[in-house]
mmCIF file of C-alpha atoms in Angstrom:
data_model
loop_
_atom_site.group_PDB
_atom_site.id
_atom_site.type_symbol
_atom_site.label_atom_id
_atom_site.label_comp_id
_atom_site.label_asym_id
_atom_site.label_seq_id
_atom_site.Cartn_x
_atom_site.Cartn_y
_atom_site.Cartn_z
ATOM 1 C CA UNK A 240 178.959 94.258 -133.847
ATOM 2 C CA UNK A 241 179.455 90.653 -134.755
ATOM 3 C CA UNK A 242 182.413 90.389 -132.364
ATOM 4 C CA UNK A 243 180.418 91.934 -129.546
ATOM 5 C CA UNK A 244 177.518 89.534 -130.153
ATOM 6 C CA UNK A 245 179.796 86.496 -130.062
ATOM 7 C CA UNK A 246 181.512 87.719 -126.884
ATOM 8 C CA UNK A 247 178.166 88.322 -125.202
ATOM 9 C CA UNK A 248 176.942 84.879 -126.213
ATOM 10 C CA UNK A 249 180.119 83.259 -124.884
ATOM 11 C CA UNK A 250 179.841 85.112 -121.576
ATOM 12 C CA UNK A 251 176.218 84.035 -121.237
ATOM 13 C CA UNK A 252 177.197 80.426 -121.898
ATOM 14 C CA UNK A 253 179.853 80.567 -119.176
ATOM 15 C CA UNK A 254 177.348 81.994 -116.690
ATOM 16 C CA UNK A 255 174.818 79.278 -117.531
ATOM 17 C CA UNK A 256 177.455 76.556 -117.195
ATOM 18 C CA UNK A 257 178.590 77.853 -113.823
ATOM 19 C CA UNK A 258 175.007 78.122 -112.623
ATOM 20 C CA UNK A 259 174.256 74.550 -113.712
ATOM 21 C CA UNK A 260 177.385 73.287 -111.986
ATOM 22 C CA UNK A 261 176.539 75.085 -108.756
ATOM 23 C CA UNK A 262 173.002 73.704 -108.772
ATOM 24 C CA UNK A 263 174.143 70.206 -109.646
ATOM 25 C CA UNK A 264 176.685 70.021 -106.834
ATOM 26 C CA UNK A 265 173.986 70.117 -104.186
ATOM 27 C CA UNK A 266 171.190 68.260 -105.945
ATOM 28 C CA UNK A 267 172.306 64.820 -104.809
ATOM 29 C CA UNK A 268 173.455 65.013 -101.189
ATOM 30 C CA UNK A 269 176.791 63.345 -100.584
ATOM 31 C CA UNK A 270 177.404 62.654 -104.259
ATOM 32 C CA UNK A 271 179.608 64.488 -106.724
ATOM 33 C CA UNK A 272 178.997 63.262 -110.244
ATOM 34 C CA UNK A 273 180.142 59.652 -110.359
ATOM 35 C CA UNK A 274 181.720 59.861 -106.889
ATOM 36 C CA UNK A 275 180.341 59.431 -103.379
ATOM 37 C CA UNK A 276 181.296 61.215 -100.141
ATOM 38 C CA UNK A 277 181.492 58.993 -97.057
ATOM 39 C CA UNK A 278 182.254 60.117 -93.507
ATOM 40 C CA UNK A 279 184.724 58.122 -91.398
ATOM 41 C CA UNK A 280 187.047 58.719 -88.478
ATOM 42 C CA UNK A 281 190.626 59.642 -89.398
ATOM 43 C CA UNK A 282 192.170 58.951 -85.984
ATOM 44 C CA UNK A 283 190.891 55.576 -84.730
ATOM 45 C CA UNK A 284 193.253 52.659 -85.429
ATOM 46 C CA UNK A 285 191.355 49.493 -86.298
ATOM 47 C CA UNK A 286 188.209 51.436 -87.219
ATOM 48 C CA UNK A 287 188.975 54.535 -89.260
ATOM 49 C CA UNK A 288 192.509 55.787 -89.692
ATOM 50 C CA UNK A 289 194.204 58.039 -92.240
ATOM 51 C CA UNK A 290 197.700 56.596 -92.550
ATOM 52 C CA UNK A 291 200.872 58.682 -93.090
ATOM 53 C CA UNK A 292 200.893 57.721 -96.784
ATOM 54 C CA UNK A 293 197.405 59.187 -97.250
ATOM 55 C CA UNK A 294 195.525 55.896 -97.345
ATOM 56 C CA UNK A 295 192.592 54.826 -95.162
ATOM 57 C CA UNK A 296 192.354 51.691 -93.050
ATOM 58 C CA UNK A 297 190.103 50.046 -90.468
ATOM 59 C CA UNK A 298 186.924 48.037 -90.030
ATOM 60 C CA UNK A 299 184.606 51.003 -90.642
ATOM 61 C CA UNK A 300 186.554 51.883 -93.795
ATOM 62 C CA UNK A 301 186.240 48.295 -95.047
ATOM 63 C CA UNK A 302 182.507 48.192 -94.266
ATOM 64 C CA UNK A 303 181.945 51.514 -96.014
ATOM 65 C CA UNK A 304 183.932 50.335 -99.050
ATOM 66 C CA UNK A 305 181.834 47.163 -99.282
ATOM 67 C CA UNK A 306 178.564 49.091 -98.987
ATOM 68 C CA UNK A 307 179.670 51.661 -101.558
ATOM 69 C CA UNK A 308 180.501 48.877 -104.017
ATOM 70 C CA UNK A 309 177.025 47.406 -103.550
ATOM 71 C CA UNK A 310 175.613 50.864 -104.297
ATOM 72 C CA UNK A 311 177.588 51.005 -107.533
ATOM 73 C CA UNK A 312 180.711 52.927 -106.458
ATOM 74 C CA UNK A 313 184.130 51.319 -106.815
ATOM 75 C CA UNK A 314 186.814 52.174 -104.263
ATOM 76 C CA UNK A 315 188.391 54.808 -106.508
ATOM 77 C CA UNK A 316 185.050 56.631 -106.648
ATOM 78 C CA UNK A 317 184.936 57.248 -102.878
ATOM 79 C CA UNK A 318 185.795 60.622 -101.351
ATOM 80 C CA UNK A 319 186.588 60.048 -97.680
ATOM 81 C CA UNK A 320 185.482 62.882 -95.399
ATOM 82 C CA UNK A 321 186.618 63.277 -91.804
ATOM 83 C CA UNK A 322 183.673 62.805 -89.445
ATOM 84 C CA UNK A 323 184.580 63.735 -85.843
ATOM 85 C CA UNK A 324 181.993 62.563 -83.316
ATOM 86 C CA UNK A 325 180.585 66.046 -82.724
ATOM 87 C CA UNK A 326 180.177 66.741 -86.460
ATOM 88 C CA UNK A 327 178.536 63.551 -87.715
ATOM 89 C CA UNK A 328 174.937 64.793 -87.638
ATOM 90 C CA UNK A 329 175.863 68.104 -89.281
ATOM 91 C CA UNK A 330 177.757 66.398 -92.110
ATOM 92 C CA UNK A 331 174.713 64.251 -92.854
ATOM 93 C CA UNK A 332 172.072 66.978 -92.552
ATOM 94 C CA UNK A 333 174.098 69.445 -94.657
ATOM 95 C CA UNK A 334 174.556 66.901 -97.436
ATOM 96 C CA UNK A 335 178.354 66.923 -97.135
ATOM 97 C CA UNK A 336 178.329 63.124 -97.054
ATOM 98 C CA UNK A 337 175.980 60.427 -98.330
ATOM 99 C CA UNK A 338 176.420 58.416 -95.149
ATOM 100 C CA UNK A 339 178.682 58.079 -92.102
ATOM 101 C CA UNK A 340 180.453 54.930 -90.886
ATOM 102 C CA UNK A 341 182.372 56.077 -87.821
ATOM 103 C CA UNK A 342 181.892 53.991 -84.637
ATOM 104 C CA UNK A 343 178.466 55.641 -84.651
ATOM 105 C CA UNK A 344 176.400 54.170 -81.805
ATOM 106 C CA UNK A 345 172.660 54.150 -82.448
ATOM 107 C CA UNK A 346 170.669 55.902 -79.729
ATOM 108 C CA UNK A 347 167.327 57.692 -79.396
ATOM 109 C CA UNK A 348 168.845 61.181 -79.237
ATOM 110 C CA UNK A 349 170.693 60.736 -82.527
ATOM 111 C CA UNK A 350 167.686 59.091 -84.202
ATOM 112 C CA UNK A 351 165.801 62.369 -83.788
ATOM 113 C CA UNK A 352 168.278 64.032 -86.162
ATOM 114 C CA UNK A 353 169.385 61.294 -88.578
ATOM 115 C CA UNK A 354 168.372 57.804 -89.667
ATOM 116 C CA UNK A 355 170.466 54.671 -89.250
ATOM 117 C CA UNK A 356 171.016 51.566 -91.340
ATOM 118 C CA UNK A 357 172.219 48.471 -89.535
ATOM 119 C CA UNK A 358 173.467 47.879 -86.941
ATOM 120 C CA UNK A 359 176.553 46.228 -88.389
ATOM 121 C CA UNK A 360 178.557 45.791 -85.170
ATOM 122 C CA UNK A 361 177.860 45.260 -81.468
ATOM 123 C CA UNK A 362 180.470 46.219 -78.924
ATOM 124 C CA UNK A 363 180.557 47.019 -75.204
ATOM 125 C CA UNK A 364 182.352 49.437 -72.944
ATOM 126 C CA UNK A 365 185.449 47.649 -71.673
ATOM 127 C CA UNK A 366 188.832 48.204 -70.045
ATOM 128 C CA UNK A 367 192.327 47.976 -71.506
ATOM 129 C CA UNK A 368 195.116 47.075 -69.078
ATOM 130 C CA UNK A 369 198.770 46.071 -69.314
ATOM 131 C CA UNK A 370 199.254 42.510 -70.516
ATOM 132 C CA UNK A 371 200.982 41.465 -67.277
ATOM 133 C CA UNK A 372 198.412 43.058 -64.957
ATOM 134 C CA UNK A 373 196.015 40.555 -63.395
ATOM 135 C CA UNK A 374 194.777 42.841 -60.629
ATOM 136 C CA UNK A 375 191.791 44.136 -62.625
ATOM 137 C CA UNK A 376 189.262 41.465 -63.528
ATOM 138 C CA UNK A 377 185.991 43.254 -62.688
ATOM 139 C CA UNK A 378 184.855 46.858 -62.731
ATOM 140 C CA UNK A 379 184.851 47.132 -58.926
ATOM 141 C CA UNK A 380 188.627 46.624 -58.946
ATOM 142 C CA UNK A 381 188.917 50.145 -60.358
ATOM 143 C CA UNK A 382 187.949 51.661 -57.017
ATOM 144 C CA UNK A 383 191.591 51.555 -55.947
ATOM 145 C CA UNK A 384 193.063 52.241 -59.396
ATOM 146 C CA UNK A 385 193.866 55.110 -61.741
ATOM 147 C CA UNK A 386 191.472 55.093 -64.691
ATOM 148 C CA UNK A 387 192.117 57.022 -67.907
ATOM 149 C CA UNK A 388 189.785 58.201 -70.651
ATOM 150 C CA UNK A 389 189.447 61.213 -72.928
ATOM 151 C CA UNK A 390 188.083 64.512 -71.669
ATOM 152 C CA UNK A 391 184.277 64.535 -71.669
ATOM 153 C CA UNK A 392 184.014 60.798 -72.289
ATOM 154 C CA UNK A 393 180.641 59.273 -71.429
ATOM 155 C CA UNK A 394 182.460 55.985 -70.849
ATOM 156 C CA UNK A 395 184.562 57.497 -68.080
ATOM 157 C CA UNK A 396 181.556 59.125 -66.440
ATOM 158 C CA UNK A 397 179.662 55.834 -66.590
ATOM 159 C CA UNK A 398 182.394 54.195 -64.523
ATOM 160 C CA UNK A 399 182.900 57.110 -62.146
ATOM 161 C CA UNK A 400 179.230 57.776 -61.444
ATOM 162 C CA UNK A 401 177.715 54.290 -61.553
ATOM 163 C CA UNK A 402 180.238 51.459 -61.447
ATOM 164 C CA UNK A 403 183.388 52.428 -59.522
ATOM 165 C CA UNK A 404 182.870 55.806 -57.805
ATOM 166 C CA UNK A 405 186.185 55.649 -55.957
ATOM 167 C CA UNK A 406 188.265 55.230 -59.096
ATOM 168 C CA UNK A 407 190.914 57.923 -59.604
ATOM 169 C CA UNK A 408 189.735 59.230 -62.970
ATOM 170 C CA UNK A 409 192.325 60.896 -65.197
ATOM 171 C CA UNK A 410 190.878 62.633 -68.272
ATOM 172 C CA UNK A 411 193.386 63.396 -71.030
ATOM 173 C CA UNK A 412 193.166 64.915 -74.497
ATOM 174 C CA UNK A 413 193.286 61.697 -76.495
ATOM 175 C CA UNK A 414 193.422 57.928 -76.295
ATOM 176 C CA UNK A 415 197.070 57.900 -77.398
ATOM 177 C CA UNK A 416 197.955 59.912 -74.278
ATOM 178 C CA UNK A 417 196.115 57.386 -72.123
ATOM 179 C CA UNK A 418 197.996 54.554 -73.819
ATOM 180 C CA UNK A 419 201.316 56.218 -73.072
ATOM 181 C CA UNK A 420 200.255 56.600 -69.448
ATOM 182 C CA UNK A 421 199.165 52.973 -69.324
ATOM 183 C CA UNK A 422 202.451 51.769 -70.773
ATOM 184 C CA UNK A 423 204.441 53.939 -68.356
ATOM 185 C CA UNK A 424 202.315 52.800 -65.369
ATOM 186 C CA UNK A 425 201.061 56.328 -64.746
ATOM 187 C CA UNK A 426 197.530 54.906 -65.012
ATOM 188 C CA UNK A 427 196.174 51.386 -64.521
ATOM 189 C CA UNK A 428 193.394 51.131 -67.093
ATOM 190 C CA UNK A 429 191.841 52.848 -70.107
ATOM 191 C CA UNK A 430 188.114 52.705 -70.812
ATOM 192 C CA UNK A 431 185.970 53.196 -73.932
ATOM 193 C CA UNK A 432 184.290 50.904 -76.501
ATOM 194 C CA UNK A 433 186.014 47.516 -76.732
ATOM 195 C CA UNK A 434 186.307 47.895 -80.512
ATOM 196 C CA UNK A 435 188.279 51.128 -80.122
ATOM 197 C CA UNK A 436 190.512 49.576 -77.463
ATOM 198 C CA UNK A 437 191.086 46.519 -79.657
ATOM 199 C CA UNK A 438 192.007 48.748 -82.576
ATOM 200 C CA UNK A 439 194.717 50.476 -80.588
ATOM 201 C CA UNK A 440 196.015 47.221 -79.083
ATOM 202 C CA UNK A 441 196.221 45.698 -82.575
ATOM 203 C CA UNK A 442 198.744 48.268 -83.815
ATOM 204 C CA UNK A 443 202.056 46.607 -84.666
ATOM 205 C CA UNK A 444 204.070 48.665 -82.210
ATOM 206 C CA UNK A 445 201.649 47.858 -79.357
ATOM 207 C CA UNK A 446 200.885 44.182 -79.968
ATOM 208 C CA UNK A 447 201.464 42.092 -76.848
ATOM 209 C CA UNK A 448 201.679 45.092 -74.507
ATOM 210 C CA UNK A 449 198.003 45.357 -73.546
ATOM 211 C CA UNK A 450 194.910 43.218 -73.135
ATOM 212 C CA UNK A 451 191.174 43.739 -72.896
ATOM 213 C CA UNK A 452 189.608 42.719 -69.589
ATOM 214 C CA UNK A 453 186.467 41.478 -71.348
ATOM 215 C CA UNK A 454 183.797 43.397 -69.420
ATOM 216 C CA UNK A 455 180.436 44.417 -70.849
ATOM 217 C CA UNK A 456 179.597 47.689 -69.153
ATOM 218 C CA UNK A 457 177.267 48.908 -71.908
ATOM 219 C CA UNK A 458 175.840 47.856 -75.283
ATOM 220 C CA UNK A 459 176.951 49.921 -78.279
ATOM 221 C CA UNK A 460 175.303 49.097 -81.623
ATOM 222 C CA UNK A 461 177.206 50.755 -84.462
ATOM 223 C CA UNK A 462 175.020 51.931 -87.320
ATOM 224 C CA UNK A 463 175.474 53.763 -90.602
ATOM 225 C CA UNK A 464 174.113 57.286 -90.321
ATOM 226 C CA UNK A 465 172.214 58.827 -93.234
ATOM 227 C CA UNK A 466 169.797 61.660 -93.950
ATOM 228 C CA UNK A 467 166.490 61.411 -92.117
ATOM 229 C CA UNK A 468 163.690 60.106 -94.316
ATOM 230 C CA UNK A 469 165.905 58.548 -96.983
ATOM 231 C CA UNK A 470 164.202 55.155 -96.771
ATOM 232 C CA UNK A 471 165.412 54.087 -100.200
ATOM 233 C CA UNK A 472 169.100 54.499 -99.300
ATOM 234 C CA UNK A 473 168.544 52.942 -95.886
ATOM 235 C CA UNK A 474 167.001 49.874 -97.516
ATOM 236 C CA UNK A 475 169.883 49.531 -99.978
ATOM 237 C CA UNK A 476 172.517 49.823 -97.237
ATOM 238 C CA UNK A 477 170.703 47.280 -95.054
ATOM 239 C CA UNK A 478 170.618 44.868 -97.979
ATOM 240 C CA UNK A 479 174.363 45.354 -98.499
ATOM 241 C CA UNK A 480 175.072 44.735 -94.797
ATOM 242 C CA UNK A 481 173.048 41.522 -94.828
ATOM 243 C CA UNK A 482 174.977 40.330 -97.872
ATOM 244 C CA UNK A 483 178.284 41.212 -96.213
ATOM 245 C CA UNK A 484 177.429 38.931 -93.304
ATOM 246 C CA UNK A 485 176.005 36.074 -95.391
ATOM 247 C CA UNK A 486 178.969 35.899 -97.803
ATOM 248 C CA UNK A 487 181.511 35.730 -94.951
ATOM 249 C CA UNK A 488 183.077 39.138 -95.585
ATOM 250 C CA UNK A 489 181.971 40.598 -92.248
ATOM 251 C CA UNK A 490 183.853 38.014 -90.173
ATOM 252 C CA UNK A 491 186.964 38.293 -92.344
ATOM 253 C CA UNK A 492 187.013 42.050 -91.836
ATOM 254 C CA UNK A 493 186.586 41.758 -88.055
ATOM 255 C CA UNK A 494 189.469 39.296 -87.776
ATOM 256 C CA UNK A 495 191.648 41.386 -90.085
ATOM 257 C CA UNK A 496 191.221 44.601 -88.075
ATOM 258 C CA UNK A 497 190.870 43.385 -84.487
ATOM 259 C CA UNK A 498 192.413 39.900 -84.469
ATOM 260 C CA UNK A 499 195.907 40.770 -83.171
ATOM 261 C CA UNK A 500 194.422 42.135 -79.906
ATOM 262 C CA UNK A 501 192.677 38.876 -79.006
ATOM 263 C CA UNK A 502 189.360 40.730 -78.975
ATOM 264 C CA UNK A 503 186.423 38.369 -78.392
ATOM 265 C CA UNK A 504 183.879 39.975 -80.669
ATOM 266 C CA UNK A 505 180.122 39.443 -80.699
ATOM 267 C CA UNK A 506 178.371 37.759 -83.666
ATOM 268 C CA UNK A 507 177.088 40.137 -86.334
ATOM 269 C CA UNK A 508 173.912 41.826 -85.041
ATOM 270 C CA UNK A 509 170.648 41.474 -86.963
ATOM 271 C CA UNK A 510 169.866 44.400 -89.234
ATOM 272 C CA UNK A 511 166.873 46.366 -87.979
ATOM 273 C CA UNK A 512 164.207 46.865 -90.648
#
């Protein structure tokens, strides 16, 4: 009898422990004990990239690391979660991440689903061309050129529908494919956010091969996405971003990640309260 009682008590304790663990894992969205889950891109050089050795690099990664430290999480307490463009809102709303830093442009449609801290970066839609090509200096020049972007890109449609309707638009599966085409002269230009273009052009193996034209075909304010209504977290992140600018870290990080491309970046945008 005694043995049965002890066994029953032990089993009950295990059940209670498992129940507590299960409840605790979802009680603080995006956090796991003393760690924090942050969404970034894994495939954007210069912004958010998972390197072959399993490390993470880029401007967004550096910004997220700085913010996390201000929130009380050292770098070794960060769990990086892949945040593809189409999944960013879901990751936030489901509590899979505490916040997302992933070339996440603030717009009215997204603000209906999530809140944003920031912005922390202002970029524009631009063109990347070969370094020795001086035939494209304005968007109208694309009317007689082959333009590349990724399938479904709003940047490509912006050019095709509004700015250079006679451009020969080639839509490929990824930016790396467009870069190969640009290098091989199969296409004449690649379009997306200037920050993304600068990130690719800054890669060691590509330095000196391409240049940004320097156009400003749209305004893209990158913000940090977080759960709607979490005003306390939003306020803390905004405070961290303001400190990052005032202590000089922001500019150092921009130069570190985009400098080799010759990217002429905008000053840090004012945080929106």
